[in-house]
mmCIF file of C-alpha atoms in Angstrom:
data_model
loop_
_atom_site.group_PDB
_atom_site.id
_atom_site.type_symbol
_atom_site.label_atom_id
_atom_site.label_comp_id
_atom_site.label_asym_id
_atom_site.label_seq_id
_atom_site.Cartn_x
_atom_site.Cartn_y
_atom_site.Cartn_z
ATOM 1 C CA UNK F 26 -18.083 -22.385 1.648
ATOM 2 C CA UNK F 27 -19.798 -19.266 2.966
ATOM 3 C CA UNK F 28 -21.327 -17.037 0.292
ATOM 4 C CA UNK F 29 -22.109 -13.366 0.756
ATOM 5 C CA UNK F 30 -23.076 -10.349 -1.304
ATOM 6 C CA UNK F 31 -21.388 -7.291 0.197
ATOM 7 C CA UNK F 32 -22.687 -3.889 -0.884
ATOM 8 C CA UNK F 33 -20.362 -0.912 -0.264
ATOM 9 C CA UNK F 34 -22.221 2.393 -0.515
ATOM 10 C CA UNK F 35 -20.234 5.630 -0.239
ATOM 11 C CA UNK F 36 -20.869 9.313 -0.901
ATOM 12 C CA UNK F 37 -17.210 9.759 -1.865
ATOM 13 C CA UNK F 38 -14.588 7.656 -3.642
ATOM 14 C CA UNK F 39 -15.253 4.670 -1.401
ATOM 15 C CA UNK F 40 -11.546 4.128 -0.738
ATOM 16 C CA UNK F 41 -11.989 4.220 3.040
ATOM 17 C CA UNK F 42 -14.925 1.824 2.915
ATOM 18 C CA UNK F 43 -13.017 -0.603 0.712
ATOM 19 C CA UNK F 44 -10.070 -0.666 3.133
ATOM 20 C CA UNK F 45 -12.381 -1.319 6.087
ATOM 21 C CA UNK F 46 -14.107 -4.163 4.245
ATOM 22 C CA UNK F 47 -10.783 -5.657 3.133
ATOM 23 C CA UNK F 48 -9.357 -5.571 6.651
ATOM 24 C CA UNK F 49 -12.473 -7.174 8.130
ATOM 25 C CA UNK F 50 -12.758 -9.882 5.461
ATOM 26 C CA UNK F 51 -9.134 -10.872 6.048
ATOM 27 C CA UNK F 52 -10.305 -12.363 9.358
ATOM 28 C CA UNK F 53 -12.467 -14.974 7.642
ATOM 29 C CA UNK F 54 -11.410 -18.074 5.733
ATOM 30 C CA UNK F 55 -13.271 -19.818 2.914
ATOM 31 C CA UNK F 56 -15.681 -16.929 2.404
ATOM 32 C CA UNK F 57 -16.969 -16.429 -1.137
ATOM 33 C CA UNK F 58 -17.737 -12.711 -1.170
ATOM 34 C CA UNK F 59 -19.151 -10.818 -4.140
ATOM 35 C CA UNK F 60 -18.601 -7.091 -3.708
ATOM 36 C CA UNK F 61 -20.957 -4.517 -5.168
ATOM 37 C CA UNK F 62 -19.288 -1.108 -5.118
ATOM 38 C CA UNK F 63 -21.404 2.064 -5.193
ATOM 39 C CA UNK F 64 -19.259 5.251 -4.926
ATOM 40 C CA UNK F 65 -20.331 8.908 -5.146
ATOM 41 C CA UNK F 66 -23.917 8.248 -3.972
ATOM 42 C CA UNK F 67 -24.955 11.797 -3.094
ATOM 43 C CA UNK F 68 -28.555 12.076 -4.194
ATOM 44 C CA UNK F 69 -31.886 10.371 -3.643
ATOM 45 C CA UNK F 70 -32.118 9.621 -7.348
ATOM 46 C CA UNK F 71 -28.715 7.900 -7.424
ATOM 47 C CA UNK F 72 -29.576 5.863 -4.350
ATOM 48 C CA UNK F 73 -32.883 4.746 -5.830
ATOM 49 C CA UNK F 74 -31.064 3.448 -8.912
ATOM 50 C CA UNK F 75 -29.062 0.933 -6.878
ATOM 51 C CA UNK F 76 -32.020 -0.448 -4.898
ATOM 52 C CA UNK F 77 -32.944 -3.048 -7.583
ATOM 53 C CA UNK F 78 -29.455 -4.535 -7.270
ATOM 54 C CA UNK F 79 -29.797 -4.658 -3.475
ATOM 55 C CA UNK F 80 -33.038 -6.549 -3.908
ATOM 56 C CA UNK F 81 -31.627 -8.904 -6.559
ATOM 57 C CA UNK F 82 -28.494 -9.672 -4.518
ATOM 58 C CA UNK F 83 -29.471 -9.590 -0.837
ATOM 59 C CA UNK F 84 -26.595 -9.412 1.606
ATOM 60 C CA UNK F 85 -24.777 -7.061 3.962
ATOM 61 C CA UNK F 86 -24.771 -3.312 3.270
ATOM 62 C CA UNK F 87 -21.848 -1.239 4.566
ATOM 63 C CA UNK F 88 -22.123 2.489 4.052
ATOM 64 C CA UNK F 89 -20.456 5.833 4.679
ATOM 65 C CA UNK F 90 -23.106 8.487 3.990
ATOM 66 C CA UNK F 91 -22.999 11.811 5.830
ATOM 67 C CA UNK F 92 -26.103 13.363 4.260
ATOM 68 C CA UNK F 93 -28.927 12.653 6.718
ATOM 69 C CA UNK F 94 -31.665 12.389 4.062
ATOM 70 C CA UNK F 95 -29.693 10.019 1.801
ATOM 71 C CA UNK F 96 -28.675 7.909 4.770
ATOM 72 C CA UNK F 97 -32.208 7.656 6.130
ATOM 73 C CA UNK F 98 -33.517 6.626 2.721
ATOM 74 C CA UNK F 99 -30.880 3.868 2.401
ATOM 75 C CA UNK F 100 -31.698 2.562 5.861
ATOM 76 C CA UNK F 101 -35.414 2.553 5.001
ATOM 77 C CA UNK F 102 -34.804 0.619 1.783
ATOM 78 C CA UNK F 103 -32.724 -1.909 3.732
ATOM 79 C CA UNK F 104 -35.459 -2.319 6.340
ATOM 80 C CA UNK F 105 -38.020 -2.973 3.619
ATOM 81 C CA UNK F 106 -35.726 -5.527 1.980
ATOM 82 C CA UNK F 107 -34.744 -7.123 5.278
ATOM 83 C CA UNK F 108 -31.063 -6.361 4.780
ATOM 84 C CA UNK F 109 -28.615 -5.471 7.559
ATOM 85 C CA UNK F 110 -27.150 -1.990 7.049
ATOM 86 C CA UNK F 111 -23.997 -1.009 8.939
ATOM 87 C CA UNK F 112 -22.655 2.585 9.114
ATOM 88 C CA UNK F 113 -18.939 1.787 8.994
ATOM 89 C CA UNK F 114 -17.595 4.949 10.669
ATOM 90 C CA UNK F 115 -20.322 5.804 13.197
ATOM 91 C CA UNK F 116 -18.614 4.330 16.274
ATOM 92 C CA UNK F 117 -15.331 6.084 15.529
ATOM 93 C CA UNK F 118 -17.017 9.400 14.714
ATOM 94 C CA UNK F 119 -19.107 9.307 17.883
ATOM 95 C CA UNK F 120 -16.047 8.548 19.997
ATOM 96 C CA UNK F 121 -14.179 11.483 18.434
ATOM 97 C CA UNK F 122 -17.161 13.791 19.000
ATOM 98 C CA UNK F 123 -17.162 12.798 22.662
ATOM 99 C CA UNK F 124 -13.434 13.349 23.100
ATOM 100 C CA UNK F 125 -13.226 16.561 21.052
ATOM 101 C CA UNK F 126 -16.414 18.079 22.413
ATOM 102 C CA UNK F 127 -17.803 19.014 19.003
ATOM 103 C CA UNK F 128 -20.022 17.565 16.316
ATOM 104 C CA UNK F 129 -18.568 16.135 13.132
ATOM 105 C CA UNK F 130 -19.108 18.132 9.952
ATOM 106 C CA UNK F 131 -21.286 16.225 7.520
ATOM 107 C CA UNK F 132 -19.453 16.964 4.283
ATOM 108 C CA UNK F 133 -19.112 14.110 1.745
ATOM 109 C CA UNK F 134 -15.531 13.306 0.801
ATOM 110 C CA UNK F 135 -14.105 15.688 3.374
ATOM 111 C CA UNK F 136 -11.067 13.414 3.867
ATOM 112 C CA UNK F 137 -10.229 13.795 0.159
ATOM 113 C CA UNK F 138 -10.064 17.586 0.183
ATOM 114 C CA UNK F 139 -7.217 18.873 -1.990
ATOM 115 C CA UNK F 140 -5.155 20.308 0.832
ATOM 116 C CA UNK F 141 -1.401 20.536 1.288
ATOM 117 C CA UNK F 142 -1.155 16.818 2.100
ATOM 118 C CA UNK F 143 -2.942 15.944 -1.147
ATOM 119 C CA UNK F 144 -0.495 17.923 -3.281
ATOM 120 C CA UNK F 145 2.427 16.473 -1.327
ATOM 121 C CA UNK F 146 1.185 12.993 -2.168
ATOM 122 C CA UNK F 147 0.812 13.840 -5.855
ATOM 123 C CA UNK F 148 4.342 15.260 -5.917
ATOM 124 C CA UNK F 149 5.667 12.139 -4.188
ATOM 125 C CA UNK F 150 3.983 9.856 -6.729
ATOM 126 C CA UNK F 151 5.391 11.818 -9.649
ATOM 127 C CA UNK F 152 8.889 11.726 -8.148
ATOM 128 C CA UNK F 153 8.701 8.013 -7.411
ATOM 129 C CA UNK F 154 7.562 7.050 -10.896
ATOM 130 C CA UNK F 155 10.381 9.137 -12.384
ATOM 131 C CA UNK F 156 12.999 7.469 -10.152
ATOM 132 C CA UNK F 157 12.137 3.795 -10.463
ATOM 133 C CA UNK F 158 14.755 1.087 -11.030
ATOM 134 C CA UNK F 159 17.795 3.361 -10.715
ATOM 135 C CA UNK F 160 16.527 6.066 -13.083
ATOM 136 C CA UNK F 161 17.352 9.696 -12.287
ATOM 137 C CA UNK F 162 20.007 8.945 -9.685
ATOM 138 C CA UNK F 163 21.270 12.525 -10.055
ATOM 139 C CA UNK F 164 18.180 13.675 -8.112
ATOM 140 C CA UNK F 165 18.210 11.071 -5.352
ATOM 141 C CA UNK F 166 19.151 13.701 -2.777
ATOM 142 C CA UNK F 167 15.597 15.041 -3.132
ATOM 143 C CA UNK F 168 14.114 11.705 -2.046
ATOM 144 C CA UNK F 169 12.830 10.873 1.414
ATOM 145 C CA UNK F 170 13.607 7.171 1.077
ATOM 146 C CA UNK F 171 15.791 5.142 -1.302
ATOM 147 C CA UNK F 172 15.161 1.396 -1.469
ATOM 148 C CA UNK F 173 17.989 -0.900 -2.543
ATOM 149 C CA UNK F 174 17.820 -4.620 -3.209
ATOM 150 C CA UNK F 175 18.437 -7.377 -5.713
ATOM 151 C CA UNK F 176 15.908 -8.087 -8.443
ATOM 152 C CA UNK F 177 12.378 -9.119 -7.306
ATOM 153 C CA UNK F 178 12.557 -7.914 -3.719
ATOM 154 C CA UNK F 179 9.425 -5.766 -4.144
ATOM 155 C CA UNK F 180 11.257 -2.467 -4.573
ATOM 156 C CA UNK F 181 8.878 -0.913 -7.109
ATOM 157 C CA UNK F 182 5.510 -1.808 -5.502
ATOM 158 C CA UNK F 183 6.832 -0.774 -2.094
ATOM 159 C CA UNK F 184 8.033 2.528 -3.564
ATOM 160 C CA UNK F 185 4.612 3.213 -5.084
ATOM 161 C CA UNK F 186 2.884 2.414 -1.804
ATOM 162 C CA UNK F 187 5.218 4.754 0.080
ATOM 163 C CA UNK F 188 4.584 7.469 -2.522
ATOM 164 C CA UNK F 189 0.861 7.158 -1.883
ATOM 165 C CA UNK F 190 1.661 7.861 1.752
ATOM 166 C CA UNK F 191 3.487 11.033 0.735
ATOM 167 C CA UNK F 192 7.109 9.810 0.737
ATOM 168 C CA UNK F 193 9.292 10.603 -2.266
ATOM 169 C CA UNK F 194 10.870 7.223 -2.920
ATOM 170 C CA UNK F 195 13.557 6.103 -5.351
ATOM 171 C CA UNK F 196 14.799 2.552 -5.786
ATOM 172 C CA UNK F 197 17.923 0.926 -7.184
ATOM 173 C CA UNK F 198 18.581 -2.704 -8.140
ATOM 174 C CA UNK F 199 21.728 -4.211 -6.639
ATOM 175 C CA UNK F 200 23.532 -6.146 -9.384
ATOM 176 C CA UNK F 201 26.875 -7.827 -8.768
ATOM 177 C CA UNK F 202 28.143 -7.122 -12.293
ATOM 178 C CA UNK F 203 26.989 -3.500 -12.262
ATOM 179 C CA UNK F 204 27.635 -1.642 -8.984
ATOM 180 C CA UNK F 205 25.324 1.293 -8.212
ATOM 181 C CA UNK F 206 26.493 4.862 -8.865
ATOM 182 C CA UNK F 207 28.733 6.438 -6.241
ATOM 183 C CA UNK F 208 25.980 8.950 -5.528
ATOM 184 C CA UNK F 209 24.127 6.246 -3.578
ATOM 185 C CA UNK F 210 26.906 6.119 -0.990
ATOM 186 C CA UNK F 211 27.091 9.906 -0.596
ATOM 187 C CA UNK F 212 23.415 10.589 0.116
ATOM 188 C CA UNK F 213 22.762 12.728 3.186
ATOM 189 C CA UNK F 214 19.070 13.608 3.215
ATOM 190 C CA UNK F 215 17.323 10.366 2.157
ATOM 191 C CA UNK F 216 17.133 7.264 4.308
ATOM 192 C CA UNK F 217 18.604 4.375 2.313
ATOM 193 C CA UNK F 218 16.947 1.053 3.202
ATOM 194 C CA UNK F 219 18.096 -2.365 2.033
ATOM 195 C CA UNK F 220 15.503 -4.989 1.124
ATOM 196 C CA UNK F 221 16.434 -8.657 1.433
ATOM 197 C CA UNK F 222 14.625 -11.998 1.358
ATOM 198 C CA UNK F 223 15.172 -15.724 1.753
ATOM 199 C CA UNK F 224 17.108 -17.271 -1.166
ATOM 200 C CA UNK F 225 14.616 -20.106 -1.745
ATOM 201 C CA UNK F 226 11.714 -17.687 -1.812
ATOM 202 C CA UNK F 227 13.536 -15.392 -4.225
ATOM 203 C CA UNK F 228 14.303 -18.260 -6.610
ATOM 204 C CA UNK F 229 10.633 -19.234 -6.591
ATOM 205 C CA UNK F 230 9.482 -15.668 -7.324
ATOM 206 C CA UNK F 231 12.001 -15.245 -10.137
ATOM 207 C CA UNK F 232 11.098 -18.601 -11.663
ATOM 208 C CA UNK F 233 7.407 -17.717 -11.641
ATOM 209 C CA UNK F 234 8.246 -14.406 -13.265
ATOM 210 C CA UNK F 235 10.124 -16.110 -16.091
ATOM 211 C CA UNK F 236 7.295 -18.597 -16.601
ATOM 212 C CA UNK F 237 4.755 -15.775 -16.847
ATOM 213 C CA UNK F 238 6.909 -14.230 -19.585
ATOM 214 C CA UNK F 239 7.333 -17.602 -21.337
ATOM 215 C CA UNK F 240 11.107 -17.363 -20.971
ATOM 216 C CA UNK F 241 13.738 -20.016 -20.278
ATOM 217 C CA UNK F 242 13.953 -20.926 -16.584
ATOM 218 C CA UNK F 243 17.372 -22.584 -16.879
ATOM 219 C CA UNK F 244 19.403 -19.407 -16.368
ATOM 220 C CA UNK F 245 21.741 -17.926 -13.775
ATOM 221 C CA UNK F 246 18.866 -15.639 -12.768
ATOM 222 C CA UNK F 247 17.267 -18.561 -10.900
ATOM 223 C CA UNK F 248 20.378 -20.577 -10.033
ATOM 224 C CA UNK F 249 20.412 -21.308 -6.296
ATOM 225 C CA UNK F 250 24.106 -20.597 -5.749
ATOM 226 C CA UNK F 251 24.027 -17.475 -7.891
ATOM 227 C CA UNK F 252 21.019 -16.092 -6.032
ATOM 228 C CA UNK F 253 22.684 -16.712 -2.666
ATOM 229 C CA UNK F 254 25.784 -14.886 -3.863
ATOM 230 C CA UNK F 255 23.662 -11.942 -5.006
ATOM 231 C CA UNK F 256 21.977 -11.687 -1.621
ATOM 232 C CA UNK F 257 25.304 -11.947 0.214
ATOM 233 C CA UNK F 258 26.731 -9.183 -1.974
ATOM 234 C CA UNK F 259 23.773 -6.936 -1.239
ATOM 235 C CA UNK F 260 23.794 -7.673 2.498
ATOM 236 C CA UNK F 261 27.511 -6.886 2.670
ATOM 237 C CA UNK F 262 26.858 -3.557 0.951
ATOM 238 C CA UNK F 263 24.057 -2.737 3.389
ATOM 239 C CA UNK F 264 26.228 -3.592 6.399
ATOM 240 C CA UNK F 265 29.276 -1.713 5.128
ATOM 241 C CA UNK F 266 27.199 1.457 4.778
ATOM 242 C CA UNK F 267 25.174 1.047 7.962
ATOM 243 C CA UNK F 268 21.857 0.998 6.103
ATOM 244 C CA UNK F 269 18.816 -0.449 7.870
ATOM 245 C CA UNK F 270 17.545 -3.689 6.348
ATOM 246 C CA UNK F 271 14.026 -5.049 5.975
ATOM 247 C CA UNK F 272 13.500 -8.754 5.327
ATOM 248 C CA UNK F 273 10.512 -8.970 2.969
ATOM 249 C CA UNK F 274 10.269 -12.792 2.951
ATOM 250 C CA UNK F 275 7.035 -12.998 4.943
ATOM 251 C CA UNK F 276 5.887 -9.421 4.567
ATOM 252 C CA UNK F 277 3.183 -7.993 2.369
ATOM 253 C CA UNK F 278 3.873 -4.747 0.498
ATOM 254 C CA UNK F 279 1.889 -2.867 3.138
ATOM 255 C CA UNK F 280 3.913 -4.412 5.961
ATOM 256 C CA UNK F 281 7.215 -3.648 4.253
ATOM 257 C CA UNK F 282 6.140 -0.041 3.698
ATOM 258 C CA UNK F 283 5.028 0.270 7.326
ATOM 259 C CA UNK F 284 8.451 -0.946 8.479
ATOM 260 C CA UNK F 285 10.145 1.574 6.172
ATOM 261 C CA UNK F 286 8.000 4.409 7.518
ATOM 262 C CA UNK F 287 8.816 3.363 11.078
ATOM 263 C CA UNK F 288 12.538 3.499 10.319
ATOM 264 C CA UNK F 289 12.140 6.866 8.622
ATOM 265 C CA UNK F 290 10.228 8.308 11.576
ATOM 266 C CA UNK F 291 12.792 6.914 14.018
ATOM 267 C CA UNK F 292 15.579 8.705 12.208
ATOM 268 C CA UNK F 293 13.555 11.915 11.882
ATOM 269 C CA UNK F 294 12.838 11.939 15.620
ATOM 270 C CA UNK F 295 16.464 11.201 16.431
ATOM 271 C CA UNK F 296 15.806 7.813 18.046
ATOM 272 C CA UNK F 297 18.763 5.496 18.440
ATOM 273 C CA UNK F 298 18.996 2.174 16.670
ATOM 274 C CA UNK F 299 17.873 2.998 13.132
ATOM 275 C CA UNK F 300 21.407 2.904 11.799
ATOM 276 C CA UNK F 301 22.161 -0.433 13.484
ATOM 277 C CA UNK F 302 19.449 -2.238 11.545
ATOM 278 C CA UNK F 303 21.869 -2.816 8.692
ATOM 279 C CA UNK F 304 23.398 -5.651 10.698
ATOM 280 C CA UNK F 305 20.167 -7.418 11.610
ATOM 281 C CA UNK F 306 17.092 -7.257 9.340
ATOM 282 C CA UNK F 307 13.769 -6.268 10.832
#
């Protein structure tokens, strides 16, 4: 198994650098990677404090540092230690400079400035948390997206992810014995999206959930026939109301959210086909 120490050095929160590293590492199998995370490195003194760890755990250094002096000092330390140092955003920044005909502004954390988009995201997160699992249905008309699905179809984590992208998202569990409020079927502004999955996969997820809670696994909640009936009931509801459907069986939370955003943007731009997805899951 390949072993690697990966040092992530950022002058801001490091969120961008972490996502780049995660996406790149996903391309490699059987890699044992130890990550060393160094956010908010904005001074020579702070940088010097992490050098002993670089020396003690030699590996690859990825960095996003816009201050020329701090960056040069890191690169010099890496040269002395014989460590490869990769500026993660240089190629993209240089390409943008070429296309835009201007130099990039070297301000740490510029992408995290508290602008209108930041406050929109905060508002979306607050709304989503307050409207999880069918709560606050009286305010669903204020949502951008409403996710509907039977238990354990990733409604809550997908909602939170969408909220972090700035979408006010509510979600509602579809339960055969307890139909959703009529307000769900009268919504005009939000895009209602149905989430579905393969019955066998759903049974497995529910069973694992019960085991983690040390609860009895011999219940209707994980009965094969009962689960299939639940999914059929939900799918019929989605089709009857013309709601688009996303099959989450082989999708990660990020992929499900991306599909939801695509459907939302299609409807917002007036493209045809979004309403027909309720018949065939994407």
